[in-house]
Amino acid sequence: MKLTKHAHACVTLEKDGTRLVIDPGTFTPDAAEAVSQAHAVLITHEHFDHFDDKLVAAALEAHPELQVYGTAAVAAALGSQGGRVHAVTAGDAFTVGSLTVTVHGHRHAPIHADIPCPDNVGYLLDDGAVYHPGDAYFAPDAPVSTLLLPTSGPWTKLGEAADYVRTVKPERIIQIHELMLSDLGQHSTANLLGEKGLTGIPISRLDTGATVQL
């Protein structure tokens, strides 16, 4: 499988001609281009930095074969679109082309008691090859080879991130959701959470547009 890192929480995953995009939000400048080439879009939750509703709605109109998967709130924002928009919850499983997907978790991580926590789901692809947790440190009850780890945001805490990695026990980590950190902050975070830090697991900081084989 090939992974392309876009800005913030958005990634593209490709395998045997199937292309999925996860969390194309408003912080991702090339989200429209990525979605235009996708067979399916997966949305973890409705926050704007993960879900640009106008962009995804326009893509559904322009590309009649496009499928979208997300929480009930995401599905409600888009409408059924002739059955091409699918509401998913923990325990669901589906296949898009050559890629299998299972759904995990229920809630966004808490930010503050005064701020509601929306539903949030994570996506485990290709029998554990890669896991995107959205905005939650939920550990799927399954092996994970590559964990996409959120490292900045109003809900994140480095100590919790380290414990999360220790629970998941992935083979490798790729940093996502990093835009609120400066370059120095990203470097410091990678040192703390990476192979020589609290987790003992290699962490990759990918530039926007970078592609890696998983």
PDB file of C-alpha atoms in Angstrom:
ATOM      1  CA  MET A   1       0.000   0.000   0.000  1.00  0.00           C
ATOM      2  CA  LYS A   2       1.160   3.546  -0.779  1.00  0.00           C
ATOM      3  CA  LEU A   3       0.442   6.421   1.603  1.00  0.00           C
ATOM      4  CA  THR A   4       0.571  10.084   0.606  1.00  0.00           C
ATOM      5  CA  LYS A   5       0.646  12.649   3.401  1.00  0.00           C
ATOM      6  CA  HIS A   6      -1.404  15.787   2.874  1.00  0.00           C
ATOM      7  CA  ALA A   7      -1.542  18.747   5.231  1.00  0.00           C
ATOM      8  CA  HIS A   8      -2.852  18.134   8.736  1.00  0.00           C
ATOM      9  CA  ALA A   9      -5.026  15.002   9.159  1.00  0.00           C
ATOM     10  CA  CYS A  10      -5.541  14.081   5.502  1.00  0.00           C
ATOM     11  CA  VAL A  11      -3.911  11.091   3.817  1.00  0.00           C
ATOM     12  CA  THR A  12      -4.383   9.197   0.563  1.00  0.00           C
ATOM     13  CA  LEU A  13      -3.992   5.407   0.535  1.00  0.00           C
ATOM     14  CA  GLU A  14      -3.567   3.423  -2.667  1.00  0.00           C
ATOM     15  CA  LYS A  15      -3.434  -0.307  -3.340  1.00  0.00           C
ATOM     16  CA  ASP A  16      -3.845  -2.238  -6.592  1.00  0.00           C
ATOM     17  CA  GLY A  17      -5.604   0.638  -8.326  1.00  0.00           C
ATOM     18  CA  THR A  18      -7.920   1.550  -5.430  1.00  0.00           C
ATOM     19  CA  ARG A  19      -7.518   4.997  -3.893  1.00  0.00           C
ATOM     20  CA  LEU A  20      -9.031   6.206  -0.596  1.00  0.00           C
ATOM     21  CA  VAL A  21      -8.773   9.657   0.977  1.00  0.00           C
ATOM     22  CA  ILE A  22      -9.238  10.082   4.724  1.00  0.00           C
ATOM     23  CA  ASP A  23     -10.252  13.378   6.378  1.00  0.00           C
ATOM     24  CA  PRO A  24      -9.958  16.024   3.640  1.00  0.00           C
ATOM     25  CA  GLY A  25     -10.637  19.119   5.737  1.00  0.00           C
ATOM     26  CA  THR A  26     -10.300  22.846   5.318  1.00  0.00           C
ATOM     27  CA  PHE A  27      -6.687  22.824   6.570  1.00  0.00           C
ATOM     28  CA  THR A  28      -5.671  20.705   3.566  1.00  0.00           C
ATOM     29  CA  PRO A  29      -5.039  22.989   0.542  1.00  0.00           C
ATOM     30  CA  ASP A  30      -4.976  20.173  -2.042  1.00  0.00           C
ATOM     31  CA  ALA A  31      -7.978  18.310  -0.638  1.00  0.00           C
ATOM     32  CA  ALA A  32     -10.113  18.882  -3.736  1.00  0.00           C
ATOM     33  CA  GLU A  33      -7.465  17.424  -6.032  1.00  0.00           C
ATOM     34  CA  ALA A  34      -6.980  14.415  -3.768  1.00  0.00           C
ATOM     35  CA  VAL A  35     -10.712  13.720  -3.529  1.00  0.00           C
ATOM     36  CA  SER A  36     -11.189  14.102  -7.281  1.00  0.00           C
ATOM     37  CA  GLN A  37      -8.939  11.073  -7.821  1.00  0.00           C
ATOM     38  CA  ALA A  38     -10.435   8.910  -5.074  1.00  0.00           C
ATOM     39  CA  HIS A  39     -12.804   5.959  -5.238  1.00  0.00           C
ATOM     40  CA  ALA A  40     -13.963   6.671  -1.685  1.00  0.00           C
ATOM     41  CA  VAL A  41     -13.620   9.287   1.033  1.00  0.00           C
ATOM     42  CA  LEU A  42     -13.543   8.289   4.707  1.00  0.00           C
ATOM     43  CA  ILE A  43     -14.392  10.904   7.352  1.00  0.00           C
ATOM     44  CA  THR A  44     -13.655  10.317  11.031  1.00  0.00           C
ATOM     45  CA  HIS A  45     -15.880  13.151  12.355  1.00  0.00           C
ATOM     46  CA  GLU A  46     -17.522  16.406  11.355  1.00  0.00           C
ATOM     47  CA  HIS A  47     -14.991  19.004  12.571  1.00  0.00           C
ATOM     48  CA  PHE A  48     -13.970  21.348   9.750  1.00  0.00           C
ATOM     49  CA  ASP A  49     -10.285  20.421   9.827  1.00  0.00           C
ATOM     50  CA  HIS A  50     -11.289  16.836   8.951  1.00  0.00           C
ATOM     51  CA  PHE A  51     -14.446  17.349   6.880  1.00  0.00           C
ATOM     52  CA  ASP A  52     -14.951  20.094   4.316  1.00  0.00           C
ATOM     53  CA  ASP A  53     -18.629  19.473   3.643  1.00  0.00           C
ATOM     54  CA  LYS A  54     -18.873  21.777   0.634  1.00  0.00           C
ATOM     55  CA  LEU A  55     -15.811  20.215  -0.989  1.00  0.00           C
ATOM     56  CA  VAL A  56     -17.058  16.647  -0.484  1.00  0.00           C
ATOM     57  CA  ALA A  57     -20.581  17.541  -1.650  1.00  0.00           C
ATOM     58  CA  ALA A  58     -19.149  19.070  -4.831  1.00  0.00           C
ATOM     59  CA  ALA A  59     -17.023  15.976  -5.414  1.00  0.00           C
ATOM     60  CA  LEU A  60     -20.069  13.712  -5.050  1.00  0.00           C
ATOM     61  CA  GLU A  61     -21.859  15.772  -7.682  1.00  0.00           C
ATOM     62  CA  ALA A  62     -18.886  15.807 -10.058  1.00  0.00           C
ATOM     63  CA  HIS A  63     -17.936  12.131  -9.666  1.00  0.00           C
ATOM     64  CA  PRO A  64     -20.939   9.771  -9.820  1.00  0.00           C
ATOM     65  CA  GLU A  65     -18.932   6.743  -8.670  1.00  0.00           C
ATOM     66  CA  LEU A  66     -17.526   8.357  -5.519  1.00  0.00           C
ATOM     67  CA  GLN A  67     -18.497   6.768  -2.191  1.00  0.00           C
ATOM     68  CA  VAL A  68     -18.315   8.513   1.195  1.00  0.00           C
ATOM     69  CA  TYR A  69     -18.187   6.900   4.633  1.00  0.00           C
ATOM     70  CA  GLY A  70     -18.511   8.775   7.923  1.00  0.00           C
ATOM     71  CA  THR A  71     -20.389   9.235  11.167  1.00  0.00           C
ATOM     72  CA  ALA A  72     -24.131   9.882  11.272  1.00  0.00           C
ATOM     73  CA  ALA A  73     -23.467  13.629  11.483  1.00  0.00           C
ATOM     74  CA  VAL A  74     -21.311  13.506   8.356  1.00  0.00           C
ATOM     75  CA  ALA A  75     -23.964  11.497   6.499  1.00  0.00           C
ATOM     76  CA  ALA A  76     -26.685  13.924   7.576  1.00  0.00           C
ATOM     77  CA  ALA A  77     -24.661  16.901   6.321  1.00  0.00           C
ATOM     78  CA  LEU A  78     -24.295  15.345   2.851  1.00  0.00           C
ATOM     79  CA  GLY A  79     -27.601  13.503   2.407  1.00  0.00           C
ATOM     80  CA  SER A  80     -27.834  10.006   0.986  1.00  0.00           C
ATOM     81  CA  GLN A  81     -26.735  10.993  -2.551  1.00  0.00           C
ATOM     82  CA  GLY A  82     -28.497   7.975  -4.005  1.00  0.00           C
ATOM     83  CA  GLY A  83     -26.999   5.610  -1.465  1.00  0.00           C
ATOM     84  CA  ARG A  84     -23.397   6.739  -2.018  1.00  0.00           C
ATOM     85  CA  VAL A  85     -23.053   8.260   1.477  1.00  0.00           C
ATOM     86  CA  HIS A  86     -22.771   5.669   4.234  1.00  0.00           C
ATOM     87  CA  ALA A  87     -23.128   6.234   7.994  1.00  0.00           C
ATOM     88  CA  VAL A  88     -20.760   3.923   9.882  1.00  0.00           C
ATOM     89  CA  THR A  89     -20.217   3.029  13.522  1.00  0.00           C
ATOM     90  CA  ALA A  90     -17.789   0.897  15.515  1.00  0.00           C
ATOM     91  CA  GLY A  91     -17.910  -2.742  14.446  1.00  0.00           C
ATOM     92  CA  ASP A  92     -18.800  -2.027  10.829  1.00  0.00           C
ATOM     93  CA  ALA A  93     -16.702  -3.408   7.984  1.00  0.00           C
ATOM     94  CA  PHE A  94     -16.727  -2.659   4.270  1.00  0.00           C
ATOM     95  CA  THR A  95     -14.632  -3.072   1.150  1.00  0.00           C
ATOM     96  CA  VAL A  96     -13.692  -0.499  -1.463  1.00  0.00           C
ATOM     97  CA  GLY A  97     -12.022  -2.129  -4.442  1.00  0.00           C
ATOM     98  CA  SER A  98      -8.934  -3.925  -3.183  1.00  0.00           C
ATOM     99  CA  LEU A  99      -9.025  -2.357   0.300  1.00  0.00           C
ATOM    100  CA  THR A 100     -10.854  -3.693   3.338  1.00  0.00           C
ATOM    101  CA  VAL A 101     -11.844  -1.288   6.127  1.00  0.00           C
ATOM    102  CA  THR A 102     -13.041  -1.865   9.690  1.00  0.00           C
ATOM    103  CA  VAL A 103     -14.473   0.864  11.926  1.00  0.00           C
ATOM    104  CA  HIS A 104     -13.394   1.452  15.531  1.00  0.00           C
ATOM    105  CA  GLY A 105     -14.145   3.824  18.401  1.00  0.00           C
ATOM    106  CA  HIS A 106     -17.076   6.042  19.271  1.00  0.00           C
ATOM    107  CA  ARG A 107     -16.160   9.486  20.571  1.00  0.00           C
ATOM    108  CA  HIS A 108     -13.893  12.448  19.937  1.00  0.00           C
ATOM    109  CA  ALA A 109     -11.354  12.981  22.710  1.00  0.00           C
ATOM    110  CA  PRO A 110     -12.547  15.523  25.305  1.00  0.00           C
ATOM    111  CA  ILE A 111     -11.374  19.114  24.918  1.00  0.00           C
ATOM    112  CA  HIS A 112     -13.285  20.797  27.755  1.00  0.00           C
ATOM    113  CA  ALA A 113     -16.488  20.147  29.689  1.00  0.00           C
ATOM    114  CA  ASP A 114     -18.088  23.134  27.936  1.00  0.00           C
ATOM    115  CA  ILE A 115     -17.351  21.761  24.449  1.00  0.00           C
ATOM    116  CA  PRO A 116     -19.484  18.848  23.180  1.00  0.00           C
ATOM    117  CA  CYS A 117     -17.665  15.715  22.010  1.00  0.00           C
ATOM    118  CA  PRO A 118     -18.980  14.543  18.637  1.00  0.00           C
ATOM    119  CA  ASP A 119     -18.942  10.974  17.429  1.00  0.00           C
ATOM    120  CA  ASN A 120     -15.524   9.998  16.070  1.00  0.00           C
ATOM    121  CA  VAL A 121     -14.561   6.768  14.357  1.00  0.00           C
ATOM    122  CA  GLY A 122     -11.187   5.360  13.395  1.00  0.00           C
ATOM    123  CA  TYR A 123     -10.472   3.354  10.244  1.00  0.00           C
ATOM    124  CA  LEU A 124      -8.280   0.256  10.164  1.00  0.00           C
ATOM    125  CA  LEU A 125      -7.301  -0.639   6.607  1.00  0.00           C
ATOM    126  CA  ASP A 126      -6.139  -3.797   4.924  1.00  0.00           C
ATOM    127  CA  ASP A 127      -6.136  -6.148   7.910  1.00  0.00           C
ATOM    128  CA  GLY A 128      -4.160  -3.808  10.152  1.00  0.00           C
ATOM    129  CA  ALA A 129      -1.758  -2.267   7.654  1.00  0.00           C
ATOM    130  CA  VAL A 130      -2.641   1.277   8.746  1.00  0.00           C
ATOM    131  CA  TYR A 131      -4.923   2.887  11.328  1.00  0.00           C
ATOM    132  CA  HIS A 132      -6.272   6.452  11.266  1.00  0.00           C
ATOM    133  CA  PRO A 133      -7.855   7.293  14.646  1.00  0.00           C
ATOM    134  CA  GLY A 134      -9.286  10.713  13.811  1.00  0.00           C
ATOM    135  CA  ASP A 135      -9.340  12.867  16.945  1.00  0.00           C
ATOM    136  CA  ALA A 136      -9.181  10.130  19.550  1.00  0.00           C
ATOM    137  CA  TYR A 137      -6.656   7.876  21.186  1.00  0.00           C
ATOM    138  CA  PHE A 138      -8.800   4.767  20.766  1.00  0.00           C
ATOM    139  CA  ALA A 139      -6.878   1.519  20.433  1.00  0.00           C
ATOM    140  CA  PRO A 140      -8.473  -1.029  18.084  1.00  0.00           C
ATOM    141  CA  ASP A 141      -8.613  -4.600  19.292  1.00  0.00           C
ATOM    142  CA  ALA A 142      -6.439  -5.736  16.389  1.00  0.00           C
ATOM    143  CA  PRO A 143      -2.775  -5.587  15.348  1.00  0.00           C
ATOM    144  CA  VAL A 144      -1.666  -2.314  13.717  1.00  0.00           C
ATOM    145  CA  SER A 145       1.416  -2.083  11.517  1.00  0.00           C
ATOM    146  CA  THR A 146       1.399   1.685  10.870  1.00  0.00           C
ATOM    147  CA  LEU A 147      -0.304   4.075  13.285  1.00  0.00           C
ATOM    148  CA  LEU A 148      -1.170   7.585  12.099  1.00  0.00           C
ATOM    149  CA  LEU A 149      -0.624   9.529  15.323  1.00  0.00           C
ATOM    150  CA  PRO A 150      -2.214  12.937  15.998  1.00  0.00           C
ATOM    151  CA  THR A 151       0.301  15.166  17.761  1.00  0.00           C
ATOM    152  CA  SER A 152      -1.251  18.640  18.063  1.00  0.00           C
ATOM    153  CA  GLY A 153      -4.625  20.137  18.810  1.00  0.00           C
ATOM    154  CA  PRO A 154      -6.696  21.357  21.764  1.00  0.00           C
ATOM    155  CA  TRP A 155      -7.404  17.780  22.869  1.00  0.00           C
ATOM    156  CA  THR A 156      -3.921  16.277  22.601  1.00  0.00           C
ATOM    157  CA  LYS A 157      -1.443  15.598  25.404  1.00  0.00           C
ATOM    158  CA  LEU A 158       1.971  14.064  24.820  1.00  0.00           C
ATOM    159  CA  GLY A 159       1.815  11.798  27.840  1.00  0.00           C
ATOM    160  CA  GLU A 160      -1.484  10.365  26.630  1.00  0.00           C
ATOM    161  CA  ALA A 161      -0.047  10.004  23.132  1.00  0.00           C
ATOM    162  CA  ALA A 162       2.868   7.988  24.496  1.00  0.00           C
ATOM    163  CA  ASP A 163       0.566   5.702  26.487  1.00  0.00           C
ATOM    164  CA  TYR A 164      -1.638   5.304  23.419  1.00  0.00           C
ATOM    165  CA  VAL A 165       1.305   4.174  21.287  1.00  0.00           C
ATOM    166  CA  ARG A 166       2.351   1.740  24.009  1.00  0.00           C
ATOM    167  CA  THR A 167      -1.170   0.278  24.005  1.00  0.00           C
ATOM    168  CA  VAL A 168      -1.474  -0.039  20.231  1.00  0.00           C
ATOM    169  CA  LYS A 169       2.100  -1.340  19.811  1.00  0.00           C
ATOM    170  CA  PRO A 170       2.444  -0.498  16.100  1.00  0.00           C
ATOM    171  CA  GLU A 171       5.539  -1.308  14.093  1.00  0.00           C
ATOM    172  CA  ARG A 172       5.880   2.315  12.998  1.00  0.00           C
ATOM    173  CA  ILE A 173       4.294   5.733  13.575  1.00  0.00           C
ATOM    174  CA  ILE A 174       3.544   8.464  11.053  1.00  0.00           C
ATOM    175  CA  GLN A 175       2.759  11.860  12.530  1.00  0.00           C
ATOM    176  CA  ILE A 176      -0.504  13.539  11.501  1.00  0.00           C
ATOM    177  CA  HIS A 177      -2.615  16.431  12.830  1.00  0.00           C
ATOM    178  CA  GLU A 178       0.573  18.412  13.350  1.00  0.00           C
ATOM    179  CA  LEU A 179      -0.243  21.890  12.008  1.00  0.00           C
ATOM    180  CA  MET A 180      -0.511  23.515  15.436  1.00  0.00           C
ATOM    181  CA  LEU A 181       3.144  22.685  16.150  1.00  0.00           C
ATOM    182  CA  SER A 182       6.083  24.722  14.891  1.00  0.00           C
ATOM    183  CA  ASP A 183       8.946  22.904  13.211  1.00  0.00           C
ATOM    184  CA  LEU A 184      10.789  22.933  16.533  1.00  0.00           C
ATOM    185  CA  GLY A 185       7.706  21.573  18.261  1.00  0.00           C
ATOM    186  CA  GLN A 186       7.341  18.763  15.743  1.00  0.00           C
ATOM    187  CA  HIS A 187      11.005  17.828  16.136  1.00  0.00           C
ATOM    188  CA  SER A 188      10.725  17.835  19.927  1.00  0.00           C
ATOM    189  CA  THR A 189       7.515  15.773  19.814  1.00  0.00           C
ATOM    190  CA  ALA A 190       9.070  13.202  17.497  1.00  0.00           C
ATOM    191  CA  ASN A 191      12.055  12.873  19.824  1.00  0.00           C
ATOM    192  CA  LEU A 192       9.820  12.406  22.849  1.00  0.00           C
ATOM    193  CA  LEU A 193       7.456   9.900  21.252  1.00  0.00           C
ATOM    194  CA  GLY A 194       9.803   8.093  18.874  1.00  0.00           C
ATOM    195  CA  GLU A 195      12.315   5.301  18.879  1.00  0.00           C
ATOM    196  CA  LYS A 196      14.690   6.929  21.374  1.00  0.00           C
ATOM    197  CA  GLY A 197      11.886   8.393  23.459  1.00  0.00           C
ATOM    198  CA  LEU A 198       8.962   7.051  25.456  1.00  0.00           C
ATOM    199  CA  THR A 199       7.697   4.460  22.994  1.00  0.00           C
ATOM    200  CA  GLY A 200      10.766   2.863  21.411  1.00  0.00           C
ATOM    201  CA  ILE A 201       8.977   2.888  18.054  1.00  0.00           C
ATOM    202  CA  PRO A 202      10.193   4.782  14.950  1.00  0.00           C
ATOM    203  CA  ILE A 203       8.159   7.901  14.114  1.00  0.00           C
ATOM    204  CA  SER A 204       8.161   9.529  10.668  1.00  0.00           C
ATOM    205  CA  ARG A 205       7.592  13.237  10.041  1.00  0.00           C
ATOM    206  CA  LEU A 206       6.460  13.403   6.418  1.00  0.00           C
ATOM    207  CA  ASP A 207       6.423  16.597   4.403  1.00  0.00           C
ATOM    208  CA  THR A 208       3.178  17.528   2.702  1.00  0.00           C
ATOM    209  CA  GLY A 209       3.013  15.569  -0.544  1.00  0.00           C
ATOM    210  CA  ALA A 210       5.494  12.931   0.573  1.00  0.00           C
ATOM    211  CA  THR A 211       4.693   9.323  -0.304  1.00  0.00           C
ATOM    212  CA  VAL A 212       5.819   6.136   1.457  1.00  0.00           C
ATOM    213  CA  GLN A 213       5.267   2.440   0.876  1.00  0.00           C
ATOM    214  CA  LEU A 214       3.685   0.592   3.786  1.00  0.00           C
TER     215      LEU A 214
END
